[in-house]
XYZ file of C-alpha atoms in Angstrom:
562
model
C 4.851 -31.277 23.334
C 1.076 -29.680 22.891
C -1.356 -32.857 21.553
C -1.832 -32.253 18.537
C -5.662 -31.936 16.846
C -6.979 -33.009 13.591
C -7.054 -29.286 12.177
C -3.192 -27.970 13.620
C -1.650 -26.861 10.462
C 1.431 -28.566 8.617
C 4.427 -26.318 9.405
C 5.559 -25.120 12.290
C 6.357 -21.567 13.037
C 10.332 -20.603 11.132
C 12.377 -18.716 13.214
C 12.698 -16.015 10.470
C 9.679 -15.023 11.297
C 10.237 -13.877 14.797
C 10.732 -10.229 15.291
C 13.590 -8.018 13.802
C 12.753 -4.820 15.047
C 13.653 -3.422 18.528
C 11.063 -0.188 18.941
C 11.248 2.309 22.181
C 8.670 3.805 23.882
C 7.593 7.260 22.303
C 7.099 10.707 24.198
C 3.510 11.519 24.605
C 2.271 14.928 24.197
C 1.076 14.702 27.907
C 3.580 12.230 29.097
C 6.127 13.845 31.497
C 9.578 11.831 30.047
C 11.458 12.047 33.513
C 8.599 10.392 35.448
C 8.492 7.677 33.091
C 11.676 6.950 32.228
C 12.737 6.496 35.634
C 9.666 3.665 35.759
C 11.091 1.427 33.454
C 14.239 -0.509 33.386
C 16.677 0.447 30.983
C 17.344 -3.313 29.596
C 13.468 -2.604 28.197
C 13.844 0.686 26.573
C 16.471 2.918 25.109
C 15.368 6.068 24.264
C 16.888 8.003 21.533
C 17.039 11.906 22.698
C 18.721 13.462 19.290
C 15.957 11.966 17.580
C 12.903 10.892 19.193
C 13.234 8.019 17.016
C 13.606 4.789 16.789
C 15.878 2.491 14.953
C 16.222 -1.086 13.274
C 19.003 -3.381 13.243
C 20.048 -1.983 9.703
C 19.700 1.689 10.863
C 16.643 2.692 9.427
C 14.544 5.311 10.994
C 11.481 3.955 11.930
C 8.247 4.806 13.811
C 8.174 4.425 17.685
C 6.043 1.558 19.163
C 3.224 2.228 20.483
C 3.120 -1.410 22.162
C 6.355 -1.466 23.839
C 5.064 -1.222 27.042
C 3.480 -4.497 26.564
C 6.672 -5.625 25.684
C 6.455 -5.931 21.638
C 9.463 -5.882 19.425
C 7.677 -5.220 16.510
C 6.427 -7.982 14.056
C 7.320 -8.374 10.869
C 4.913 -9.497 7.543
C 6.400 -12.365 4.885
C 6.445 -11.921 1.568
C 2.933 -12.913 0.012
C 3.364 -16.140 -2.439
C 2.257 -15.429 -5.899
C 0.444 -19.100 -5.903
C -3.576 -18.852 -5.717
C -4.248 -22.546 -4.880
C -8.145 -21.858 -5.161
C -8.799 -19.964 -8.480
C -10.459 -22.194 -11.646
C -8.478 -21.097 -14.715
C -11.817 -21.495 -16.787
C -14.368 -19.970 -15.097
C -16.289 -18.599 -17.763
C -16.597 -19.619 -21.554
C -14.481 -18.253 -23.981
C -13.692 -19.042 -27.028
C -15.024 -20.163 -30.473
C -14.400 -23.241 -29.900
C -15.850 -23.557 -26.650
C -19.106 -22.112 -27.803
C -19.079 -25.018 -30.654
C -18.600 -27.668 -28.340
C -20.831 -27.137 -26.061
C -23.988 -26.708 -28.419
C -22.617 -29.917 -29.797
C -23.203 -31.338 -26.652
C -26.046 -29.700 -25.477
C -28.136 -32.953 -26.373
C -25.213 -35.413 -24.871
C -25.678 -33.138 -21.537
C -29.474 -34.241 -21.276
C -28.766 -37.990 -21.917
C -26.213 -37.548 -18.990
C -28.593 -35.742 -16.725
C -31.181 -38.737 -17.512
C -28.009 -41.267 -16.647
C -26.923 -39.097 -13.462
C -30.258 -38.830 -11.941
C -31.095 -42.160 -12.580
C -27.737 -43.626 -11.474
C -28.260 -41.130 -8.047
C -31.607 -43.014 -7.532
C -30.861 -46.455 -7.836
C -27.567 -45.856 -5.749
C -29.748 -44.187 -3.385
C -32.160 -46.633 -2.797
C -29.738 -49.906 -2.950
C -27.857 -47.957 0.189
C -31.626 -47.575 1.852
C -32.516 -51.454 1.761
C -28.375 -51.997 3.185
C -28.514 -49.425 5.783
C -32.395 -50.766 6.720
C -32.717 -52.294 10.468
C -28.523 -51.246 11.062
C -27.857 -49.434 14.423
C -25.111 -50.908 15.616
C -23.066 -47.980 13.604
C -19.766 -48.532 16.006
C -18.898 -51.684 14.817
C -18.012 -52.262 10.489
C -20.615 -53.062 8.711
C -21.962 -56.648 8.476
C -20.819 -58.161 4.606
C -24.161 -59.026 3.368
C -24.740 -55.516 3.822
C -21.638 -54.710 1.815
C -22.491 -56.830 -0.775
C -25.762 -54.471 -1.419
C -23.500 -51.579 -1.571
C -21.830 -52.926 -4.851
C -24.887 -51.960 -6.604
C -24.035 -48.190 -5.113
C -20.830 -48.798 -6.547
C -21.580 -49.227 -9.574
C -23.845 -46.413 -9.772
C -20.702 -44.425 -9.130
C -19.168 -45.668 -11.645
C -22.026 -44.547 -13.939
C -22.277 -41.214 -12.432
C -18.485 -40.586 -13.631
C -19.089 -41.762 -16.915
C -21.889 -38.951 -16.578
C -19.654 -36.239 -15.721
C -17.169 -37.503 -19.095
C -15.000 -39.640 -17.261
C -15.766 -42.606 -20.225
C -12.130 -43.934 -18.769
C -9.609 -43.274 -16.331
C -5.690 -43.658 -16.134
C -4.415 -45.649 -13.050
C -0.846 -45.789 -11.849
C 0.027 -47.920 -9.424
C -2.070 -50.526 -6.969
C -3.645 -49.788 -3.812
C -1.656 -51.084 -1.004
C -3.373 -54.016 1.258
C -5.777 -52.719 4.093
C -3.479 -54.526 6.237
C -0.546 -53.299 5.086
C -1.488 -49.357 4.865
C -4.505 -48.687 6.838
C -4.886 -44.647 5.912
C -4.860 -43.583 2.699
C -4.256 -39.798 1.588
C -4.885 -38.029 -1.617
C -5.225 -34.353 -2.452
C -8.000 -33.094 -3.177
C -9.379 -31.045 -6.328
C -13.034 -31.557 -7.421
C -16.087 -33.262 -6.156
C -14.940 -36.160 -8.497
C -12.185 -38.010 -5.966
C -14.539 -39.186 -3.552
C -16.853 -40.397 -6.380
C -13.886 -42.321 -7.789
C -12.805 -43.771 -4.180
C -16.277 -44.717 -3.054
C -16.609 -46.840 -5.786
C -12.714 -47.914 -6.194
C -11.800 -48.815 -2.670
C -15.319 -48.221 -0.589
C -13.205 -46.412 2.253
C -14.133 -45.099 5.552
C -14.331 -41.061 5.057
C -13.896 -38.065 7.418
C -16.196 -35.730 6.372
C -17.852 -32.466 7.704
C -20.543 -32.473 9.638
C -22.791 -30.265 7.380
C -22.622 -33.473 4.843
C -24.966 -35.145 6.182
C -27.839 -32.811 5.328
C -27.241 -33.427 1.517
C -29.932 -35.226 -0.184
C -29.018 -38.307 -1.560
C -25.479 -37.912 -0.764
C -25.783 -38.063 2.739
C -27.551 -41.205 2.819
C -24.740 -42.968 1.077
C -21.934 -41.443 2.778
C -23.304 -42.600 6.014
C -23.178 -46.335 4.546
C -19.349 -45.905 4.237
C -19.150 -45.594 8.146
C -18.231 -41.415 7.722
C -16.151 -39.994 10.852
C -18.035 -36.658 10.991
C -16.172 -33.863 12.593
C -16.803 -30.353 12.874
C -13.476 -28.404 11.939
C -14.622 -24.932 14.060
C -15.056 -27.437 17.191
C -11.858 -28.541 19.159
C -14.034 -31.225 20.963
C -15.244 -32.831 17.693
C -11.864 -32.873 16.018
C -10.294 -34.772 19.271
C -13.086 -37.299 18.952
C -12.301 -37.400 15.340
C -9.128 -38.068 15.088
C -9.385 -40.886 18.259
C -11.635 -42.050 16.027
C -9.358 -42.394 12.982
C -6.617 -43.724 15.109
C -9.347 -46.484 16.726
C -10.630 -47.810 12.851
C -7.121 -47.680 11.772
C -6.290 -50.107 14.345
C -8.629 -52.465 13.268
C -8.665 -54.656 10.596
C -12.230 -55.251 10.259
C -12.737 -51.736 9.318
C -12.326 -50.142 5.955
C -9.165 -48.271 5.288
C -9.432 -44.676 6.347
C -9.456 -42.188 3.504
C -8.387 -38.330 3.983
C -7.973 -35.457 2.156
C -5.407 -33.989 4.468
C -6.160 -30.714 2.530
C -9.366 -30.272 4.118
C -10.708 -28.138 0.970
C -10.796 -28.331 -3.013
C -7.753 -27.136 -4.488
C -7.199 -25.873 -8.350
C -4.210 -28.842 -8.351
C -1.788 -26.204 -8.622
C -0.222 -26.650 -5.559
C -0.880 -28.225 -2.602
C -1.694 -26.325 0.787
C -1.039 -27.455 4.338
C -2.187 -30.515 6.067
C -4.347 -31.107 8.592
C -2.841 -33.762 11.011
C -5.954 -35.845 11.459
C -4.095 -38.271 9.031
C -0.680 -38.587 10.609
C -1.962 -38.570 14.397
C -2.322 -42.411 14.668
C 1.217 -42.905 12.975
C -0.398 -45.991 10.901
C 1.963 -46.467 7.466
C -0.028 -44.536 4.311
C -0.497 -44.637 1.411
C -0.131 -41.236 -0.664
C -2.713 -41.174 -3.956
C -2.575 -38.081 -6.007
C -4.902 -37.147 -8.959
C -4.518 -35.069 -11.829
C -7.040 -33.677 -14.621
C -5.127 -32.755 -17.577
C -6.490 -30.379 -19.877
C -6.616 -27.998 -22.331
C -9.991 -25.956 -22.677
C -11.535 -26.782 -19.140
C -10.283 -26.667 -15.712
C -11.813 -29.264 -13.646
C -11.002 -28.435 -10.325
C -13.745 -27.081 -8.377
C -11.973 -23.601 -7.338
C -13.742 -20.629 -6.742
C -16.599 -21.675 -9.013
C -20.199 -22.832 -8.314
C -21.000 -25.671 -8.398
C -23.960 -25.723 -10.924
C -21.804 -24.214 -13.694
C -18.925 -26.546 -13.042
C -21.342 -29.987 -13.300
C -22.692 -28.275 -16.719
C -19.333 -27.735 -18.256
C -18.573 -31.113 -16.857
C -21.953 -32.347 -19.150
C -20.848 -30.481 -22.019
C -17.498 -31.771 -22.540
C -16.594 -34.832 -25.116
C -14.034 -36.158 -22.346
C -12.981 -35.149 -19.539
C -9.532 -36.915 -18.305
C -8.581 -38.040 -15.338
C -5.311 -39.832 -13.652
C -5.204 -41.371 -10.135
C -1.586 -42.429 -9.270
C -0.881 -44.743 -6.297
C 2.360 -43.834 -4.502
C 4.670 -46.064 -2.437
C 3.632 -46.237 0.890
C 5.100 -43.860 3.478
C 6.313 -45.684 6.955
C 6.270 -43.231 10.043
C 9.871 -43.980 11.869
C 9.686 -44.478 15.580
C 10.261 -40.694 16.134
C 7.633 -39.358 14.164
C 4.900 -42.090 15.452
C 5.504 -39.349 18.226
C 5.303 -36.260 15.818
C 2.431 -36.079 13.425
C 3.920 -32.824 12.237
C 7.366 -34.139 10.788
C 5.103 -37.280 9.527
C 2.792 -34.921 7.684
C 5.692 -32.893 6.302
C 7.064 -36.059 4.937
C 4.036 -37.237 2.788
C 3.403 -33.429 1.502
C 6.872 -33.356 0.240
C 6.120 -36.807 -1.545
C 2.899 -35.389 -3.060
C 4.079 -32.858 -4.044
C 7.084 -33.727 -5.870
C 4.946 -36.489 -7.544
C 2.433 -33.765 -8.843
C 5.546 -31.268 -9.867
C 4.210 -28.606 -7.666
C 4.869 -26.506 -4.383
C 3.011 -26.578 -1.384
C 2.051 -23.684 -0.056
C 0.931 -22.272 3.956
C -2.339 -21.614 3.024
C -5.433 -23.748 4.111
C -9.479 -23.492 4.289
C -8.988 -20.765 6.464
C -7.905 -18.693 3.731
C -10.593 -19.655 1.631
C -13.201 -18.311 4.302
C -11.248 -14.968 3.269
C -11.923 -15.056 0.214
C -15.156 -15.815 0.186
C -16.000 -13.095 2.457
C -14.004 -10.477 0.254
C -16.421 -11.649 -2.812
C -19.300 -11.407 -0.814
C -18.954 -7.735 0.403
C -18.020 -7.703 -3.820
C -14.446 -6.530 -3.389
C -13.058 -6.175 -6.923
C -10.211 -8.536 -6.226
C -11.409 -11.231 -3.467
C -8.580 -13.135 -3.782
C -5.475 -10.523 -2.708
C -6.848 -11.329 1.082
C -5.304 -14.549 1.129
C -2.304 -14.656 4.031
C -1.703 -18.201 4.367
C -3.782 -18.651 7.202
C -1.951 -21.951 8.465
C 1.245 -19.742 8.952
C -0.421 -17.198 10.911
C -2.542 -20.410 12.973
C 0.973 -21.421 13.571
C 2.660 -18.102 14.846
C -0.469 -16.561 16.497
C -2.762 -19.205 17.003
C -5.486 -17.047 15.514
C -8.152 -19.070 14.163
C -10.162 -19.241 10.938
C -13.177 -17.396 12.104
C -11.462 -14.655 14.028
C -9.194 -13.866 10.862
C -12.499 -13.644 9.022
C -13.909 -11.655 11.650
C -10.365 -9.159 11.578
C -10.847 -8.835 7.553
C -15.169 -7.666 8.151
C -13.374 -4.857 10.338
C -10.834 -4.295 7.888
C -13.348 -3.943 4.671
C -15.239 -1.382 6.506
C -12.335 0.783 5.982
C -13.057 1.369 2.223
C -9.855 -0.212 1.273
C -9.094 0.856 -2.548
C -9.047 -1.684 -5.593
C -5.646 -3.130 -4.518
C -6.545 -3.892 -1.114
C -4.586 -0.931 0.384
C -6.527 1.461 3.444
C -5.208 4.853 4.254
C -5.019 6.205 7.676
C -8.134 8.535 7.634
C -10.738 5.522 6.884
C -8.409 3.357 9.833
C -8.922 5.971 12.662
C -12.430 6.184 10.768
C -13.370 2.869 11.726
C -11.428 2.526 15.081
C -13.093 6.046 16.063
C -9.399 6.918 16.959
C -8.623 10.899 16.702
C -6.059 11.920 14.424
C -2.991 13.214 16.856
C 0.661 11.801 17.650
C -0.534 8.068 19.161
C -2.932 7.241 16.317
C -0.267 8.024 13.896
C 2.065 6.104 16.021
C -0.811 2.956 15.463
C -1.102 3.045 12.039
C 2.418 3.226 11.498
C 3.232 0.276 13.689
C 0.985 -1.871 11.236
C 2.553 0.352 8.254
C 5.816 -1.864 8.256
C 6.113 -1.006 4.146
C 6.273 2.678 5.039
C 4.253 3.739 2.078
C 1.607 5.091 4.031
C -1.069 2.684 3.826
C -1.520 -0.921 5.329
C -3.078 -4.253 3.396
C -4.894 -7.154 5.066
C -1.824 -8.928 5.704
C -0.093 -6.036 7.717
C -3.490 -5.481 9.774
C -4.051 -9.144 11.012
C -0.489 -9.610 11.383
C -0.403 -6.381 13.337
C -3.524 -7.536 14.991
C -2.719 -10.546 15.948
C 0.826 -9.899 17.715
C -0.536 -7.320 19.742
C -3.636 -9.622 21.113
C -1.406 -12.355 21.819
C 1.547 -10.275 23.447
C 1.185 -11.970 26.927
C 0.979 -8.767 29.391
C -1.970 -7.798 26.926
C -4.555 -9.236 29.421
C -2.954 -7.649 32.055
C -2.996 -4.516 30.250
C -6.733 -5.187 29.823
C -7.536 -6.313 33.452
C -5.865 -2.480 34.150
C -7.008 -0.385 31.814
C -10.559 -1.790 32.721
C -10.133 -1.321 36.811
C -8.696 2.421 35.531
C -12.257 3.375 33.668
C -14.190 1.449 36.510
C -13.643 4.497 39.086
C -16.347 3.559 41.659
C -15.769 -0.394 41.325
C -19.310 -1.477 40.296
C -18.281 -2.687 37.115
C -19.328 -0.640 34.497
C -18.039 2.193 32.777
C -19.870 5.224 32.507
C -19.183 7.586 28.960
C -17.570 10.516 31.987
C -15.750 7.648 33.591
C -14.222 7.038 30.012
C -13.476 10.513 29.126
C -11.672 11.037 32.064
C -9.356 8.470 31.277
C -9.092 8.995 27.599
C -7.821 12.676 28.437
C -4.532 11.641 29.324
C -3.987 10.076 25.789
C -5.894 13.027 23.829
C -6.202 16.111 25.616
C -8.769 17.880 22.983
C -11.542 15.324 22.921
C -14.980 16.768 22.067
C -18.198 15.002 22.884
C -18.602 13.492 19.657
C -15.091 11.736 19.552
C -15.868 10.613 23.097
C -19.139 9.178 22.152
C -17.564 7.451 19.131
C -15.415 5.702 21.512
C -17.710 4.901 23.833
C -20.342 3.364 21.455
C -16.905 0.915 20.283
C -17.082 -0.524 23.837
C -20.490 -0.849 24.281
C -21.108 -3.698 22.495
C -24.542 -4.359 23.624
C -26.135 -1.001 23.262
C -27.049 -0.513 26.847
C -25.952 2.666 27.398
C -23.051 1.561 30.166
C -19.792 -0.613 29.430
C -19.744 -3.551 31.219
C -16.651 -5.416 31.838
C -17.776 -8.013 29.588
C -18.445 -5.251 26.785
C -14.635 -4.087 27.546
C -12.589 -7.560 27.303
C -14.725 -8.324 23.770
C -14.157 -5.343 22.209
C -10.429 -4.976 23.039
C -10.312 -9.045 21.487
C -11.930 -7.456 18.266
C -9.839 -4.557 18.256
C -6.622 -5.456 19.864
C -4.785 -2.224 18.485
C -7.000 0.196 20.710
C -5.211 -0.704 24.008
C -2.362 1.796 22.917
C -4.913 4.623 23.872
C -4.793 3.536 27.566
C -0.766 3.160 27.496
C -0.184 6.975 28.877
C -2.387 6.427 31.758
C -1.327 2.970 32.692
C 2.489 4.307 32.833
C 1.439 7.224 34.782
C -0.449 6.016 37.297
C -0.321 4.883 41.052
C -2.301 2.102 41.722
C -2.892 -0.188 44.609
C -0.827 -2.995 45.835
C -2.136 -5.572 43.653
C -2.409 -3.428 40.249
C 1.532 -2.306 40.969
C 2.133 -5.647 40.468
C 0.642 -6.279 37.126
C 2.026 -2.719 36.077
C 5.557 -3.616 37.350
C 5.368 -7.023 35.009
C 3.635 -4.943 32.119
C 6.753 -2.060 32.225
């Protein structure tokens, strides 16, 4: 089994997701059928004469595939959930009453400011005179120096009753350090770790960027923080030996995670990280709730200033922190963080009556990025980014990087782009293939493709495995004279066997996709990155590769590639 890191998602990949589809290899316009079909071996392909078609296993005509000569079935897109795990219900006022209230308690608000800033203060300066003359930071931190922290503590405490939490609703005890090690709550507002610092002083894991904060990054260093960065696979390795170490020992805090590894709305809970389960240590589960009416707490896609204001302006805001019986790891799954992990979200989430969902902070980068290039509805490119972690291994920022490509196609208000702006962006020329490419991602058949259907499509194709092959050919097919580079005639020439009326421009178009750097020549560098970016553009080499007679060496790859 693969080791496992500290950001692998919660569920693994469900067999229903594999591909349904078996999709033959398509007649070029300049393809000679006889030549080619005699290449390949019939268990690959089965062509269809009487229709030049393809068909599913329920008999449906469908399109033919341009990537079945890198072996693709076909992929097929799940169903979106309807569940937004990241959207405040109250982000704006509204309301009569809501108006009232808060000029009500526009003068409360200041006398909680004063309290919050001077809370912030003292806190901040009792953790300077503990964490004064301390360097040996791998080893717990010595008591008398704990004992200074209370006065931090407190200052929590006061910073809560700042925000309106005047009281708040436990169920259950926390379990003995000895006893249950790691603790693991979700995670909803900027409140929890407030609430824990001061409840149960833990050990955190906490991002790297953290420790910039002023103030708050002065006292989150005096609670030993495991900093990790979650875009580094070095740094979560280190991270989670590094949970698994201080959960060993005794002398340490416990270890506190939100296995979420984002703010939530509380409406569900979304995939776990596996930092958490690695060690297989017994946790504890702790879930919070914020009950309300008028105000959603959670911090959601909301900044933060407007959220700490409504927080001022409220009479009371509640809160309720359940404890949850401890969850024991059985010999098996001290072995398998996943089935470990799967365990405690199921316990969660039953506890807090909702589902939990496949998506993760991954699909919060999404839709960040849709609301910053002010798409009209950010949050329809959501795709549940741990499911497509988990199929593809795509990560984070190369789905963010797939969905900048895929805005530049003018996609309309629903999120939908039409094949003009696609072969737009991909400088593809409208003909049989590029039709043949759009409606390989076009799995609806409705004649335009979402998100979803482009990084699913995306991704399948990039991780087919003959599609480095396919890359190492097409390359040595475009180098002609073997120096390396790719000239815009040594391109054209090769492009001509896909599209046989290619002007200058269209040409140019192409070439400018490849050169990445703007030299004026493709290097093979320039090549490999832009057919990572854009994955689907290998199908323009596919004619030639089938075609051709290479040397000894490159019949090899394109004997394992047909």
């Amino acid at each position: 089994m693969a080791e496992l890191d500290i950001t692998s998602p919660l569920l693994s990949s469900p067999s229903s997701y594999q591909p349904q589809t078996v999709l033959t290899v398509h007649d070029y316009q300049d393809s000679e059928p006889s030549n080619l079909q005699s290449s390949l071996p019939t268990t690959v392909l089965h062509q269809n004469h009487n229709h030049g078609r393809t068909r599913n296993e329920n008999g449906h005509h469908s399109s033919p595939n341009p990537y079945e000569f890198l072996r693709s079935g076909g992929f097929s897109v799940p169903a979106s959930t309807t569940v937004d795990p990241f959207r405040n219900e109250t982000p704006f006022i509204s309301g009569i009453y809501e108006v009232i209230k808060i000029v009500l308690c526009l003068p409360i608000a200041l006398a909680r400011l004063v309290l919050f800033g001077a809370s912030l203060v003292v806190g901040y300066m009792a953790t300077k005179v503990a964490l004064a003359g301390w360097r040996d930071k791998q080893n717990p931190m010595p008591k008398w120096r704990c004992r200074l922290m209370w006065v931090t503590r407190v200052c929590a405490r006061f910073i809560l009753f700042s925000f309106g939490y005047h009281w708040i609703r436990r169920k259950g005890k926390p379990a003995p350090r000895e006893i249950a090690p790691v603790v693991v709550s979700n995670h909803v507002s900027y409140i929890e770790p407030i609430f824990y610092f001061y409840e149960l002083f833990p050990t955190i894991v906490a991002s790297e960027s953290h420790d910039s904060i002023p103030f708050v990054g002065t006292i989150i260093r005096a609670m030993q923080v495991i900093y990790v960065n979650r875009f580094s696979p070095t740094s979560r390795k280190n991270a989670a030996n590094e949970i698994k170490r201080r959960a060993s020992c005794n002398v340490f805090p416990r270890v506190l995670l939100f296995p979420e590894g984002t703010t939530t709305n509380g409406k569900a809970l979304i995939s776990f990280q596996l930092g958490a389960f690695i060690a297989g240590h017994p946790i504890q589960p702790i879930i919070v709730r914020y009950p309300h009416v008028h105000f959603d707490q959670s911090w959601g896609f909301i900044s933060l200033p407007k959220l700490m204001f409504r927080m001022f302006t409220q009479f009371h805001n509640f809160m309720e922190v359940e404890y949850l019986p401890l969850i024991m790891p059985s010999d098996h799954q001290k072995q398998n963080a996943v089935r470990f992990a799967e365990r405690t979200g199921r316990a969660m989430a039953s506890a807090l009556n909702v589902v939990q969902t496949s998506h993760s902070y991954g699909d919060l980068m999404l839709l960040m990025k849709a609301a910053q290039l002010q798409q009209e509805k950010p949050w329809i490119y959501m795709v549940e980014m741990a499911r497509i972690e988990s199929l593809y291994h795509i990560s984070s920022l190369e789905a963010v990087d797939f969905l900048d490509k895929f805005l530049s196609m003018n996609p309309d208000p629903s999120g939908c782009v039409k094949p003009h702006d696609f072969l737009r962006v991909l400088q593809l020329k409208a003909c049989t293939l590029s039709e043949e490419i759009f409606g390989f991602l076009d799995v609806e058949k409705n004649g335009s493709i979402t998100f979803k259907q482009f990084l699913f499509g995306s991704a399948h194709v990039l991780k087919l495995p003959l599609f480095r092959q396919a890359c190492e050919l097409a390359f040595a097919e475009c180098d002609t004279d073997g120096d390396n580079f790719c000239t815009k005639k040594e391109l054209a020439d090769v492009l001509r066997h896909t599209f046989r009326e290619l002007d200058d421009d269209e040409v140019q178009g192409l070439f400018n996709l490849f050169d990445t750097d703007n030299d004026g020549r493709m290097s093979r560098d320039d090549f490999f990155y832009c057919l990572r970016k854009n994955p689907l553009v290998i199908a323009i080499f596919s004619p030639r590769l089938l075609r051709k007679n290479l040397s000894k060496a490159g019949d090899k790859m394109l004997e394992d590639i047909v």
